[in-house]
Structures are given as structure tokens and as C-alpha cells.
Coordinates of N, CA and C and ligand atoms in Angstrom, one line a residue:
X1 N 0.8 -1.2 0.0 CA 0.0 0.0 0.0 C 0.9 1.2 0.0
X2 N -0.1 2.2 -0.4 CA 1.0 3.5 -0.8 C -0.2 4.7 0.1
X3 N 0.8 6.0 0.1 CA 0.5 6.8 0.7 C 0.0 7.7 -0.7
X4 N -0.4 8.6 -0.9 CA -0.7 9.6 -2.2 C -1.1 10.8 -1.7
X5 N -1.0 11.8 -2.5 CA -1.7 13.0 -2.4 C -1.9 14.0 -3.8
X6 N -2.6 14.8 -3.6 CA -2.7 15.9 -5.1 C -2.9 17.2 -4.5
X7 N -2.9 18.3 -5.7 CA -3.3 19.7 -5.1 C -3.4 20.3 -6.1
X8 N -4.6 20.6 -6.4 CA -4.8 21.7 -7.5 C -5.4 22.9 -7.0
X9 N -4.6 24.0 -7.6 CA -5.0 25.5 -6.9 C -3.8 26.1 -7.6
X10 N -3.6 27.2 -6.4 CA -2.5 28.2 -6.9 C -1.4 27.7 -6.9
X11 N 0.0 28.1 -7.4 CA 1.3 27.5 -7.5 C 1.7 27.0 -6.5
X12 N 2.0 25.5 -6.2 CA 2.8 25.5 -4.9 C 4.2 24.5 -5.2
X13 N 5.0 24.6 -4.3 CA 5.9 23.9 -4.5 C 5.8 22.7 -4.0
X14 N 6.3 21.9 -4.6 CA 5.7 20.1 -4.1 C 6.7 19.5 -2.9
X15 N 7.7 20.5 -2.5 CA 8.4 20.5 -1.0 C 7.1 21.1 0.4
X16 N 6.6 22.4 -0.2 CA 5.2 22.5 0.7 C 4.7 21.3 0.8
X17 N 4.4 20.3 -0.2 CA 3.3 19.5 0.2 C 3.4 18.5 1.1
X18 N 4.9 17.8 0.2 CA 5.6 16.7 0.5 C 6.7 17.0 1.7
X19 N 7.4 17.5 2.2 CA 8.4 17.5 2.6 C 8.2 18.5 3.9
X20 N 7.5 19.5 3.7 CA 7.3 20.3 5.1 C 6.9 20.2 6.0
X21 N 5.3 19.6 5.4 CA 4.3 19.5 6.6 C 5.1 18.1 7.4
X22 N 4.6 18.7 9.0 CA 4.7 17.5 9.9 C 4.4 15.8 9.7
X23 N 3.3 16.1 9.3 CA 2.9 14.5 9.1 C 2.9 14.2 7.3
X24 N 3.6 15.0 6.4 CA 3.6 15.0 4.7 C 3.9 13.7 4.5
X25 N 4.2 13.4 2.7 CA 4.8 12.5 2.7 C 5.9 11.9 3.1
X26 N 6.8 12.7 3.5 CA 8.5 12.5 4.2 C 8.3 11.8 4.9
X27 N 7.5 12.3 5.8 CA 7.1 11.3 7.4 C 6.2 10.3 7.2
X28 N 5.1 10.3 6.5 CA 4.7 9.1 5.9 C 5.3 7.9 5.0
X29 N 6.6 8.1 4.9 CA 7.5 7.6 3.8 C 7.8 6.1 5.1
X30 N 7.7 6.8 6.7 CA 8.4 6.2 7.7 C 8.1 6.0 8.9
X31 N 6.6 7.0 9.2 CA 5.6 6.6 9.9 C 4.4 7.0 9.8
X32 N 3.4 6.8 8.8 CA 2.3 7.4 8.3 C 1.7 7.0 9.3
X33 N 0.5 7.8 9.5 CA -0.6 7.8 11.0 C -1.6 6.8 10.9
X34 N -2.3 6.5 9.3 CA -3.5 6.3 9.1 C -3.6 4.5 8.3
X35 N -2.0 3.9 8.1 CA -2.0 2.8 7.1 C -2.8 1.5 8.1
X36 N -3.5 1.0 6.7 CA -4.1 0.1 7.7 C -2.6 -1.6 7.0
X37 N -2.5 -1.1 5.8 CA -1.7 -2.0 5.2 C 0.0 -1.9 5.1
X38 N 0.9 -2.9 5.9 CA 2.0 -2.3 5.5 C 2.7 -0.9 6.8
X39 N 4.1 -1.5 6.5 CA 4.2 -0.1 8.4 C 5.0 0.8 7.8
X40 N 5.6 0.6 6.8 CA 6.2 2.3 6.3 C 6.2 2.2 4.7
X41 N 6.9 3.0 4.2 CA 6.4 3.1 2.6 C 8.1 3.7 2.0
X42 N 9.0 2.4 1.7 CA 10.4 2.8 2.0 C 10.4 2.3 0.4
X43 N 10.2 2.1 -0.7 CA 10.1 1.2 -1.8 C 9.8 1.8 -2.9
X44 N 9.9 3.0 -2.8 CA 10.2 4.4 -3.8 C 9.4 5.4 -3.8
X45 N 9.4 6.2 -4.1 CA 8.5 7.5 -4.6 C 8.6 8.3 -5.7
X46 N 7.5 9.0 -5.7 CA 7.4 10.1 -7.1 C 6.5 11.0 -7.1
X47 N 6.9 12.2 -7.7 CA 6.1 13.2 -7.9 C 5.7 14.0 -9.1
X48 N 4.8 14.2 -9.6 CA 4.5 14.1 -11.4 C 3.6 15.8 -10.8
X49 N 3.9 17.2 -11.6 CA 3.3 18.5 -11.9 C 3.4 19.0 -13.1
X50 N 2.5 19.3 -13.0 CA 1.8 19.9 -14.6 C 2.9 21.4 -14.9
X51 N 3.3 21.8 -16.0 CA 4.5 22.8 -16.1 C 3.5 24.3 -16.7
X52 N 4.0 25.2 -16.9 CA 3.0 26.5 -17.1 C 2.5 26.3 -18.8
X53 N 3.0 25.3 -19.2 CA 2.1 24.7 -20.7 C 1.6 23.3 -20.7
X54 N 1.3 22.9 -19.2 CA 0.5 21.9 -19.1 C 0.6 20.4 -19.5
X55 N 2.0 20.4 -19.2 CA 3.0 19.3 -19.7 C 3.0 18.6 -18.5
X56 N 3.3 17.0 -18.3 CA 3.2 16.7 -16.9 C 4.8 16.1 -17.1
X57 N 5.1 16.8 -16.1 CA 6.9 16.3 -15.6 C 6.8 15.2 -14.3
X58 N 7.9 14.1 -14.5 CA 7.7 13.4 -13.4 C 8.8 13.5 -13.2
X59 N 9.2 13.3 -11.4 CA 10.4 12.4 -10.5 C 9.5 11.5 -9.7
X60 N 10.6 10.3 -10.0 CA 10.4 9.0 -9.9 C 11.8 8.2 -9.7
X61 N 11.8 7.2 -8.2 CA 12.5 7.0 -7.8 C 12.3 5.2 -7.4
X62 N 13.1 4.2 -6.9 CA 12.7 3.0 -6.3 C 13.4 2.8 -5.2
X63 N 13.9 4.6 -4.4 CA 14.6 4.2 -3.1 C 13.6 5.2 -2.5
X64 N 13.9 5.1 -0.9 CA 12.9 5.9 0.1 C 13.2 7.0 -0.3
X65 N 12.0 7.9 0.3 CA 11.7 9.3 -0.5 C 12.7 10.0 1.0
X66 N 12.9 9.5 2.2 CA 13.6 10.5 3.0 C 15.4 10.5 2.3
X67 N 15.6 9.5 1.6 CA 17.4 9.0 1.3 C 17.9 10.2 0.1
X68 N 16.3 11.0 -0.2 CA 16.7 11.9 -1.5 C 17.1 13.0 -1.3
X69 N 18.5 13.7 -1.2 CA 18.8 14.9 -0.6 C 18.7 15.8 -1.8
X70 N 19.0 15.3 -3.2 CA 18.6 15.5 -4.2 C 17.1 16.1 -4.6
X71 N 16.7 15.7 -4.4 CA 15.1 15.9 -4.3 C 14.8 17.0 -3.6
X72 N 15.1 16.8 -2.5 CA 15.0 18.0 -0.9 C 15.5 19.2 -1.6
X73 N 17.2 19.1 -2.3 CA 17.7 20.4 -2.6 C 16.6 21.3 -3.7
X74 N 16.3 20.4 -4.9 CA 15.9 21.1 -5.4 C 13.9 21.6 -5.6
X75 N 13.7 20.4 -5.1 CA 11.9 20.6 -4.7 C 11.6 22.0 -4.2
X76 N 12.0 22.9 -3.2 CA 11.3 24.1 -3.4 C 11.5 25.3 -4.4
X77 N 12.3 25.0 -5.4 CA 12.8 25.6 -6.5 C 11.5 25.2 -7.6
X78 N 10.7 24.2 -7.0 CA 9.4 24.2 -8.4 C 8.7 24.6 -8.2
X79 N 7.3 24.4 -8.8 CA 6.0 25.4 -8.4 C 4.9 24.8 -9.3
X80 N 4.0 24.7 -9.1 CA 3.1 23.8 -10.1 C 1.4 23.9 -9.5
X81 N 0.2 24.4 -10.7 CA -0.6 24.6 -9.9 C -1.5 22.8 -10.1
X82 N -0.5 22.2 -10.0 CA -1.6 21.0 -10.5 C -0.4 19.6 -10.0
X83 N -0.7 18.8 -8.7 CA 0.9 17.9 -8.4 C 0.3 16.6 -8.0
X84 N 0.8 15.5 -8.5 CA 0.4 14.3 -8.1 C 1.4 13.7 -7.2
X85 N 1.6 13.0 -6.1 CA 3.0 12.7 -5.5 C 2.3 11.3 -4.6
X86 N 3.4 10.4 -4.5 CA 3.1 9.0 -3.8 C 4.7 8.8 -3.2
X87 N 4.5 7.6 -2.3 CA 5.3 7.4 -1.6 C 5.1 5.6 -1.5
X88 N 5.5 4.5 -1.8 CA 5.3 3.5 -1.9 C 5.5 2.3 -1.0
X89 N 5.0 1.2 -1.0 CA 4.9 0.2 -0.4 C 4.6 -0.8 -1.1
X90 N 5.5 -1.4 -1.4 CA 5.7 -2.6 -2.9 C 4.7 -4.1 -2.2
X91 N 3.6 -4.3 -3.0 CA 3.4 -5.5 -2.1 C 4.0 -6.6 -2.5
X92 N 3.6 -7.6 -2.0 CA 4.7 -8.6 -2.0 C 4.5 -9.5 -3.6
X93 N 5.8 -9.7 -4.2 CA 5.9 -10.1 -5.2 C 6.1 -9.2 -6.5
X94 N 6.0 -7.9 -6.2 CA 5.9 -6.8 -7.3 C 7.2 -6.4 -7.2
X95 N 8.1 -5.8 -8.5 CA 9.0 -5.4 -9.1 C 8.9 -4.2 -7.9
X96 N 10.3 -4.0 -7.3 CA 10.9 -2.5 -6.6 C 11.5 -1.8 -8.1
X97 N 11.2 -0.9 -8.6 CA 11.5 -0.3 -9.6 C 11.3 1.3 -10.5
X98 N 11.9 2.0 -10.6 CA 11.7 3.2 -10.1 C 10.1 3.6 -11.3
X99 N 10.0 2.3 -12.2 CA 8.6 2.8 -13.3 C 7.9 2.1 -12.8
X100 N 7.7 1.3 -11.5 CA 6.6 1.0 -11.0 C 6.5 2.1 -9.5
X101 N 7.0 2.9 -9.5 CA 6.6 4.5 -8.7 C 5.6 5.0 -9.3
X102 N 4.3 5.6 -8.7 CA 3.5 6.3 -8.8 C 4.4 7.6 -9.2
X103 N 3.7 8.5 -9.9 CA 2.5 8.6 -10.6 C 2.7 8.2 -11.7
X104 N 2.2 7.0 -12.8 CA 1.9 7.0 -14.0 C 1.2 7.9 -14.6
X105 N 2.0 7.5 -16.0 CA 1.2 8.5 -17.0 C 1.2 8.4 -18.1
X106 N -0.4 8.9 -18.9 CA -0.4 8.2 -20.5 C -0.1 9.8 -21.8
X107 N 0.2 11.2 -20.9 CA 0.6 12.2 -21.5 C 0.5 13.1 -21.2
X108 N -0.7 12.6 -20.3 CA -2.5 14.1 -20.5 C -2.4 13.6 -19.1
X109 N -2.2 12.6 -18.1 CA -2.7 12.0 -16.9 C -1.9 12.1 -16.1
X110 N -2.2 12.5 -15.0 CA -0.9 11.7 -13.7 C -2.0 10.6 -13.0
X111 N -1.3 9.1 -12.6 CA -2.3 8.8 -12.1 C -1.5 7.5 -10.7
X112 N -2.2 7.5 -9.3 CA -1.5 7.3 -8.2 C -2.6 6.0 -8.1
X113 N -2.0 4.8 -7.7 CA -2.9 3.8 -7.2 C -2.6 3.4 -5.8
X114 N -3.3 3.9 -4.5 CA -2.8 3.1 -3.2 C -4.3 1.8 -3.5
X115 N -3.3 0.5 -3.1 CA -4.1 -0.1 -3.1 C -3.6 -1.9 -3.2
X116 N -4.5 -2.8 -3.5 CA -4.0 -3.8 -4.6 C -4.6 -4.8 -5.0
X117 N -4.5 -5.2 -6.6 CA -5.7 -6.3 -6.9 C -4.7 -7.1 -7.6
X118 N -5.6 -8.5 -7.6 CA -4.7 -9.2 -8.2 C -4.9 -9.0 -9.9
X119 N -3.5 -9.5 -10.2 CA -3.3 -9.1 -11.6 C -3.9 -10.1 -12.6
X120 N -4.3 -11.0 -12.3 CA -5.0 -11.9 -13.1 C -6.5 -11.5 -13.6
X121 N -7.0 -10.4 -12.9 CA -7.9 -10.2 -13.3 C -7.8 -9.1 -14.3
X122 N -6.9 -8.0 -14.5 CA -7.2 -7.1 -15.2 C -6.6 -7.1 -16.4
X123 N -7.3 -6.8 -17.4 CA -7.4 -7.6 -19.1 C -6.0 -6.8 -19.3
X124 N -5.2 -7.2 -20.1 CA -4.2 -6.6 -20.7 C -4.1 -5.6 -21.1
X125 N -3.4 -4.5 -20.9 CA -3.9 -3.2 -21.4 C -2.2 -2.7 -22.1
X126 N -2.3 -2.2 -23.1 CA -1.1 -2.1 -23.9 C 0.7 -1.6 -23.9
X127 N -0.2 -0.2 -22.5 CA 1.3 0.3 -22.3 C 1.5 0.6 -20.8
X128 N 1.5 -0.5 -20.4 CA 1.7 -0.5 -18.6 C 3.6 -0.3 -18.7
X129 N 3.9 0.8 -17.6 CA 5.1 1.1 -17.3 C 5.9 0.2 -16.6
X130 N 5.2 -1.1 -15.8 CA 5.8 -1.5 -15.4 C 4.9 -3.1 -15.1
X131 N 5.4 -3.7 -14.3 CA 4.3 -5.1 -14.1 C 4.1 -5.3 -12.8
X132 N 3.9 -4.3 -12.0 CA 3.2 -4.4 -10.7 C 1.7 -4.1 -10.9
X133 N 0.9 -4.5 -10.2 CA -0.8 -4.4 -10.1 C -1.1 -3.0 -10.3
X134 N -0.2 -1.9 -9.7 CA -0.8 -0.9 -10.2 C -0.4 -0.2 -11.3
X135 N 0.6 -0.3 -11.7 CA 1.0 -0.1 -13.5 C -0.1 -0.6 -14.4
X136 N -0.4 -1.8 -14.1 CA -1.4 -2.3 -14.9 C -2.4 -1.9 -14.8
X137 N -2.9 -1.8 -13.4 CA -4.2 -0.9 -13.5 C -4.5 0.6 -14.3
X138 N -3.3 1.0 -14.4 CA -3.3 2.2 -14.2 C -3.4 2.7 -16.2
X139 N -2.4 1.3 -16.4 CA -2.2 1.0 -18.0 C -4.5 0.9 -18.5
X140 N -4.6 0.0 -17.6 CA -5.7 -0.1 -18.2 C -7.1 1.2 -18.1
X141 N -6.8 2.0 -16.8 CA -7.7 2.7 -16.8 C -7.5 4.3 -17.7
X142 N -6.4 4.4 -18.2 CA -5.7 4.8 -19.1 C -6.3 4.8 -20.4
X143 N -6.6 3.1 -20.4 CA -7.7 2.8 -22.4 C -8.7 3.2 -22.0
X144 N -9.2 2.9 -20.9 CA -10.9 3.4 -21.0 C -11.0 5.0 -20.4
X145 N -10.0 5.3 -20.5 CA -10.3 6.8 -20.3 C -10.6 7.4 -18.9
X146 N -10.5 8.0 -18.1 CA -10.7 8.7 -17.0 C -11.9 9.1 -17.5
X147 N -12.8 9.1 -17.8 CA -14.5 9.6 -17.4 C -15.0 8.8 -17.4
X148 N -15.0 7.0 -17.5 CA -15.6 6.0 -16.9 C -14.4 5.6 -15.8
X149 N -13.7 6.4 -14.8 CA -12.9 5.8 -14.0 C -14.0 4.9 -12.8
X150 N -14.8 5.3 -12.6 CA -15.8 5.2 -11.5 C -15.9 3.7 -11.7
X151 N -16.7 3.6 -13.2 CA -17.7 2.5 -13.7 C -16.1 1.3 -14.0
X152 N -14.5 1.6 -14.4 CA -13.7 1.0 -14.7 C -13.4 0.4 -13.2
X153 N -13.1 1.1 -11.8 CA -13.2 0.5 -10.4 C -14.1 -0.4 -10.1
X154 N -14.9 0.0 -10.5 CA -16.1 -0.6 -10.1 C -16.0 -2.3 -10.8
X155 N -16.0 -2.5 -11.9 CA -15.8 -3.5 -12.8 C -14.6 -4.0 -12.0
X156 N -13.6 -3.6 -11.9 CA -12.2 -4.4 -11.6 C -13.0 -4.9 -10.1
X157 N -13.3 -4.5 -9.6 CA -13.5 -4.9 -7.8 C -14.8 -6.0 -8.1
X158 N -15.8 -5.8 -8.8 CA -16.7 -6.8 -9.3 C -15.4 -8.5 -9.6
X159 N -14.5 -8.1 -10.2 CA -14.0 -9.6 -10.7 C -12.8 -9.6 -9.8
X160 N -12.0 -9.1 -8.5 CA -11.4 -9.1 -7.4 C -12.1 -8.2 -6.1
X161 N -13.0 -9.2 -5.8 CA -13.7 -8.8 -4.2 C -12.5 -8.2 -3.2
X162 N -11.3 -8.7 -3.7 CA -10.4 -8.2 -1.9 C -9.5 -7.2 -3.0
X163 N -10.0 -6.4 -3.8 CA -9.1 -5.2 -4.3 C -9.3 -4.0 -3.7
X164 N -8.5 -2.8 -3.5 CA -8.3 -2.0 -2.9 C -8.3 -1.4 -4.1
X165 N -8.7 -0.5 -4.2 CA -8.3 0.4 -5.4 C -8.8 2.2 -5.3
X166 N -7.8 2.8 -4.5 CA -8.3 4.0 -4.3 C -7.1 5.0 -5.4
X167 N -7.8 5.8 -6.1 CA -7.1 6.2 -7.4 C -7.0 7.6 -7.0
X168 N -5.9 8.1 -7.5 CA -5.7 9.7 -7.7 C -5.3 9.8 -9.0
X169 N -5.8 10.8 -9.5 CA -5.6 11.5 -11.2 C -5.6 12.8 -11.5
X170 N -4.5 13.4 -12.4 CA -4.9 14.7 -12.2 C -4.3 15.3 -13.7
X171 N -5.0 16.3 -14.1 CA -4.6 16.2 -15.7 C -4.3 17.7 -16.0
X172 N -3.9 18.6 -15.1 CA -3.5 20.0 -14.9 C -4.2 20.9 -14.5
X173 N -6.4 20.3 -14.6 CA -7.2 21.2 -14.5 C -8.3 20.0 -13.3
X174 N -8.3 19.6 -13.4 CA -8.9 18.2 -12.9 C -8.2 17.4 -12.2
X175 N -8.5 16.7 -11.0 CA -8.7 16.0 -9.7 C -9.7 14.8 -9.9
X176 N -9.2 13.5 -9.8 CA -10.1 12.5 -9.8 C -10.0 11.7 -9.1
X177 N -10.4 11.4 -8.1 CA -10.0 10.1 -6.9 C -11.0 8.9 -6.6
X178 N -10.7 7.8 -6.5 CA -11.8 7.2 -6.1 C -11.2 6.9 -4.6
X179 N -12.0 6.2 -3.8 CA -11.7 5.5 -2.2 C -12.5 4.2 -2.7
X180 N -11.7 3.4 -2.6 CA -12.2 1.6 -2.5 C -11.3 0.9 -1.9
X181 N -11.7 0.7 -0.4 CA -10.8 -0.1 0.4 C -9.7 0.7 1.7
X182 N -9.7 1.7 1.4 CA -8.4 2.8 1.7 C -9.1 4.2 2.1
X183 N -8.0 4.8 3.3 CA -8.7 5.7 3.7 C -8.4 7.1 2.5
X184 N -9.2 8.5 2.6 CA -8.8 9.4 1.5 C -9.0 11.0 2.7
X185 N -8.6 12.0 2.4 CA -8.8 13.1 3.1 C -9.0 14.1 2.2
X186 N -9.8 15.0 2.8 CA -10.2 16.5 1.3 C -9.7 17.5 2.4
X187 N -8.9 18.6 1.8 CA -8.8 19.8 2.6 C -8.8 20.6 1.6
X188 N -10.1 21.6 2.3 CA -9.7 23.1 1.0 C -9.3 23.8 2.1
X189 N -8.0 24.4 1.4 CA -7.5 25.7 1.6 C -7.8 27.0 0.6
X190 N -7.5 28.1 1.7 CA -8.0 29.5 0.7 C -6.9 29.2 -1.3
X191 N -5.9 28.7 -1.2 CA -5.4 28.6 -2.0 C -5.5 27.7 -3.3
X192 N -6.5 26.7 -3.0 CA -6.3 24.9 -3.2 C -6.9 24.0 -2.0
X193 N -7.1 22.8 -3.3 CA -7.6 21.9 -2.4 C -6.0 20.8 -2.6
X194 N -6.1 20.0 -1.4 CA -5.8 18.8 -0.8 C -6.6 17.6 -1.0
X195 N -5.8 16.5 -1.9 CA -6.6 15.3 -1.3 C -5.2 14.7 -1.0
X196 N -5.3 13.7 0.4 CA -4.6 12.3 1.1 C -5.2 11.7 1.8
X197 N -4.2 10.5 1.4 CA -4.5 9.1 1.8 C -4.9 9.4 3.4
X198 N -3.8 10.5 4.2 CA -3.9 11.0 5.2 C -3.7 12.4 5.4
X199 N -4.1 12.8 6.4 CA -3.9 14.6 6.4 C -2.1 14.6 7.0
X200 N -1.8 15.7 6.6 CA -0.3 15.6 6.6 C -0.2 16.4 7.3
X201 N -1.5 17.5 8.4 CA -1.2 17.8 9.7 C -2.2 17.9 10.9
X202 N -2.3 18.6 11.5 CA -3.5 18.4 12.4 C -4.8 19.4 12.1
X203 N -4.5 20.2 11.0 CA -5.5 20.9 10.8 C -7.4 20.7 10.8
X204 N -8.0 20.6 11.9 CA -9.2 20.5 11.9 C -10.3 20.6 10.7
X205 N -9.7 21.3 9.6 CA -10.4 21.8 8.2 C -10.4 20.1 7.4
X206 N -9.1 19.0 7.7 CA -9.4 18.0 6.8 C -10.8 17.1 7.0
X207 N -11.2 16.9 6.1 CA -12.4 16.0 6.0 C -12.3 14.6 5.8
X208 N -12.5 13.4 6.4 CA -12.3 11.9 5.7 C -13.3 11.9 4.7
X209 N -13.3 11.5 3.4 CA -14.3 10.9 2.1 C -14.6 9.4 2.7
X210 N -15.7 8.9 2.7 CA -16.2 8.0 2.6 C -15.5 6.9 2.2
X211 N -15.7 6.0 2.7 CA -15.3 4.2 1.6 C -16.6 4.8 0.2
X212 N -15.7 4.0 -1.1 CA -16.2 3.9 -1.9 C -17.3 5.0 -2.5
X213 N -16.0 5.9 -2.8 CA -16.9 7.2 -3.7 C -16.1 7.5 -4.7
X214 N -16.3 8.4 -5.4 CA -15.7 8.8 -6.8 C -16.0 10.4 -6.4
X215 N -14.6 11.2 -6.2 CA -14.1 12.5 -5.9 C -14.0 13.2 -7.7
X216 N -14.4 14.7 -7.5 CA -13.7 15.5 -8.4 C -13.6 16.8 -8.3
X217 N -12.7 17.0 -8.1 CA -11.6 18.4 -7.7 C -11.9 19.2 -9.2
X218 N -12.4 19.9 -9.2 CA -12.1 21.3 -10.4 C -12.5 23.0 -9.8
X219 N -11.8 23.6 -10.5 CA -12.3 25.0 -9.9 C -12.6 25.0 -8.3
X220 N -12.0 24.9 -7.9 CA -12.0 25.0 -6.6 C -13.0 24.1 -5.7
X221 N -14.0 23.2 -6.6 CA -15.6 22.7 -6.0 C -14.6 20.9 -5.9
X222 N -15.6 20.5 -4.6 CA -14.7 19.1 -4.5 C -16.4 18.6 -4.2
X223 N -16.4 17.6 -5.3 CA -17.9 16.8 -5.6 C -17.8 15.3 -5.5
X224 N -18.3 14.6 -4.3 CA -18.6 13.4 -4.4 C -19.4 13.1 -4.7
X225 N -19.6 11.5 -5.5 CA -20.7 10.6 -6.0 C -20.4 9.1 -5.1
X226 N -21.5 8.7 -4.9 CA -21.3 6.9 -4.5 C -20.9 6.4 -5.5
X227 N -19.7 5.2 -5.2 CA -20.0 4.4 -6.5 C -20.6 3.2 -6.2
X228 N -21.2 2.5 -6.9 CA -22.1 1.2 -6.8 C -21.0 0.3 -7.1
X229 N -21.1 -0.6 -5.8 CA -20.6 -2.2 -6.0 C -21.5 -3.2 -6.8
X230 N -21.2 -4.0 -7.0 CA -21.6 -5.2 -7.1 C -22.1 -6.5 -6.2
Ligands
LIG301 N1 0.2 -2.9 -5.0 C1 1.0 -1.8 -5.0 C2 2.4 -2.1 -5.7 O1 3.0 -3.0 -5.2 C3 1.3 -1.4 -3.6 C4 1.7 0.0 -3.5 C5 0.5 0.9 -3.6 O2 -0.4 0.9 -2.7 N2 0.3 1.5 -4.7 O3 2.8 -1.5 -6.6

């Protein structure tokens, strides 16, 4: 299981997100507050922002996100109003490898999977980064497009009952998250909103989402729908 987060709003630097707050990714990398799976998330990281022409850049690694001084030096030197970032926890059997690091992406997408299904179930999908459960998922929800992401969870958890599949996506102007299985948090700030797996401080403003909804972050409005199981 993996830790994730997004933030679409005004420019921030992905050191604000990741790296400052008290309980951010850093410290989630090594003692996150809220995992139900898995005790730290040492098995790589990445962080994928949209650039001022709407290009999505990633860093992506397959060692722990605190070993990166690299990273640290130069992260508050970016700025991005649109950031996808994870912190990982390889389950057992899956490639440690820095292209099975969140966030994938098919151009246009950044996309974060905390979670895990088994791979036998999800149909082959053409350009998975890598061959861990969530590359593939992420390959496959990729073909069907992010505007049946809901109805594509939903199907995958219909043919693996013990899947976890809580998604983040973010495409420079848009926020997509689902929660299946896994906890999610919304925080709007005057700036932006926040979604994580956990809140990265004690601020009373974070909200828990529900099990099993389908999130969308735009213009500043954060809209949940149920999704229907099977
Ligand atoms: N199943 C995932 C993997 O091994 C676990 C990490 C996560 O929650 N994304 O890639």
C-alpha cells in the first residue's frame, strides 16, 4: 500500500506538500498515521506537476523518499498549480523499480494507485510502465479513459472482491480520486484543495471521504458521488 496526495489550486511547490508538513509525505514515507496495510512506505517514490504549458513532468525513484537529498535540494525551486505525489509500499511479489513509482502517465494524466488487486484479473492493457498491479491498472484505466474511471473500479473490484483500489488523477485542471478499500482526506485551503490518503497535519479543516466514492476536484468545488458495487 502507498500513501498519495494531489493539489490543484494556486502555484505550490511540491516541497510544501511533501516535505514540510509535519505528518507530509517524508514522514509518511516512515511513519504514516493512518495505514491500515503495511508499516512504512520505504520502496520508492514520485512526484509528477503539470509545467506553465500543461506538460506533466515526473520524478520517480525506487529508493525511500527521505534518502533523496537531491530531491529535498531542489523541490522548493518548483511550483506547479496541478501535483500528483506518492510514496510506496511494494506488495509482495511486485517489481521495486523506479517505473513501477507512482504517478503514472499516459501524456495528458498523472495517475496514483494506493491499493492492490490481483493481476490476473485485469485484461491486458497495452502500455503498462511496469508489471506491478498498479502499472497495470493504471495502464488499463488509461484505455478506458478517465470519465468512466468510477464505472472501470467498479468492474475491476466486481471480478477481485479483496481489491483496494483507491485512485488519484490529475490532468493540470482536474482531480479524480476514487476511495475503494483505503482511507482518503479533502482539505480546502483558501489557496487549493488537498486530497490524502492522510492529512499531513492536524488541521481540523481535513475532512475523511467515505469508503467507496468517486471525488472530483475542479475549480476549486470538490464533488462526491457513491459508487455502486456489485
Ligand atoms: N500494489 C502496489 C504495488 O506493489 C502497492 C503500492 C500501492 O499501494 N500502490 O505496486
Amino acid at each position: 500500500m502507498c500513501r498519495h496526495l494531489a493539489w490543484l489550486g494556486e502555484p505550490v511547490s511540491p516541497a510544501a506538500l511533501m516535505l514540510d508538513p509535519p505528518s507530509g509525505l517524508l514522514v509518511q514515507s516512515y511513519a504514516p498515521r493512518r495505514q491500515k496495510h503495511g508499516l512504512m512506505n520505504a520502496d520508492g517514490w514520485g512526484v509528477g506537476f503539470f509545467d506553465d504549458d500543461g506538460v506533466p513532468r515526473r520524478w520517480r525513484s525506487a529508493a525511500p523518499l527521505w534518502g533523496d537529498a537531491s530531491f529535498a535540494s531542489v523541490a522548493p525551486a518548483l511550483f506547479s498549480r496541478c501535483v500528483v505525489a506518492a510514496v510506496r509500499s511494494a506488495s509482495v511479489g511486485m517489481p521495486i523499480e523506479a517505473s513501477a513509482s507512482a504517478p503514472f502517465s499516459d501524456g495528458t494524466w498523472l495517475l496514483s494507485h494506493n491499493g492492490l488487486v490481483d493481476r490476473a484479473v485485469l485484461p491486458a492493457a497495452r502500455h503498462a510502465e511496469s508489471t506491478n498491479d498498479s502499472a497495470l491498472l493504471a495502464a488499463l484505466i488509461f484505455e478506458r479513459g478517465l470519465d468512466t474511471l468510477g464505472q472501470t473500479v467498479a468492474a475491476v473490484a466486481a471480478d477481485d472482491p479483496n481489491a483496494r483500489l483507491n485512485i488519484l488523477a490529475a490532468n493540470g485542471s482536474r482531480v479524480l480520486a476514487t476511495t475503494w478499500g483505503d482511507t482518503l482526506a479533502v482539505l480546502r485551503r483558501d489557496d487549493g484543495v488537498v486530497l490524502a490518503s492522510e492529512p499531513y497535519d492536524d488541521d481540523p479543516a481535513w475532512e475523511e471521504i467515505p469508503d467507496r466514492h468517486l471525488v472530483e476536484v475542479s475549480d476549486a468545488h470538490v464533488h462526491m458521488t457513491p459508487l455502486k458495487g456489485s
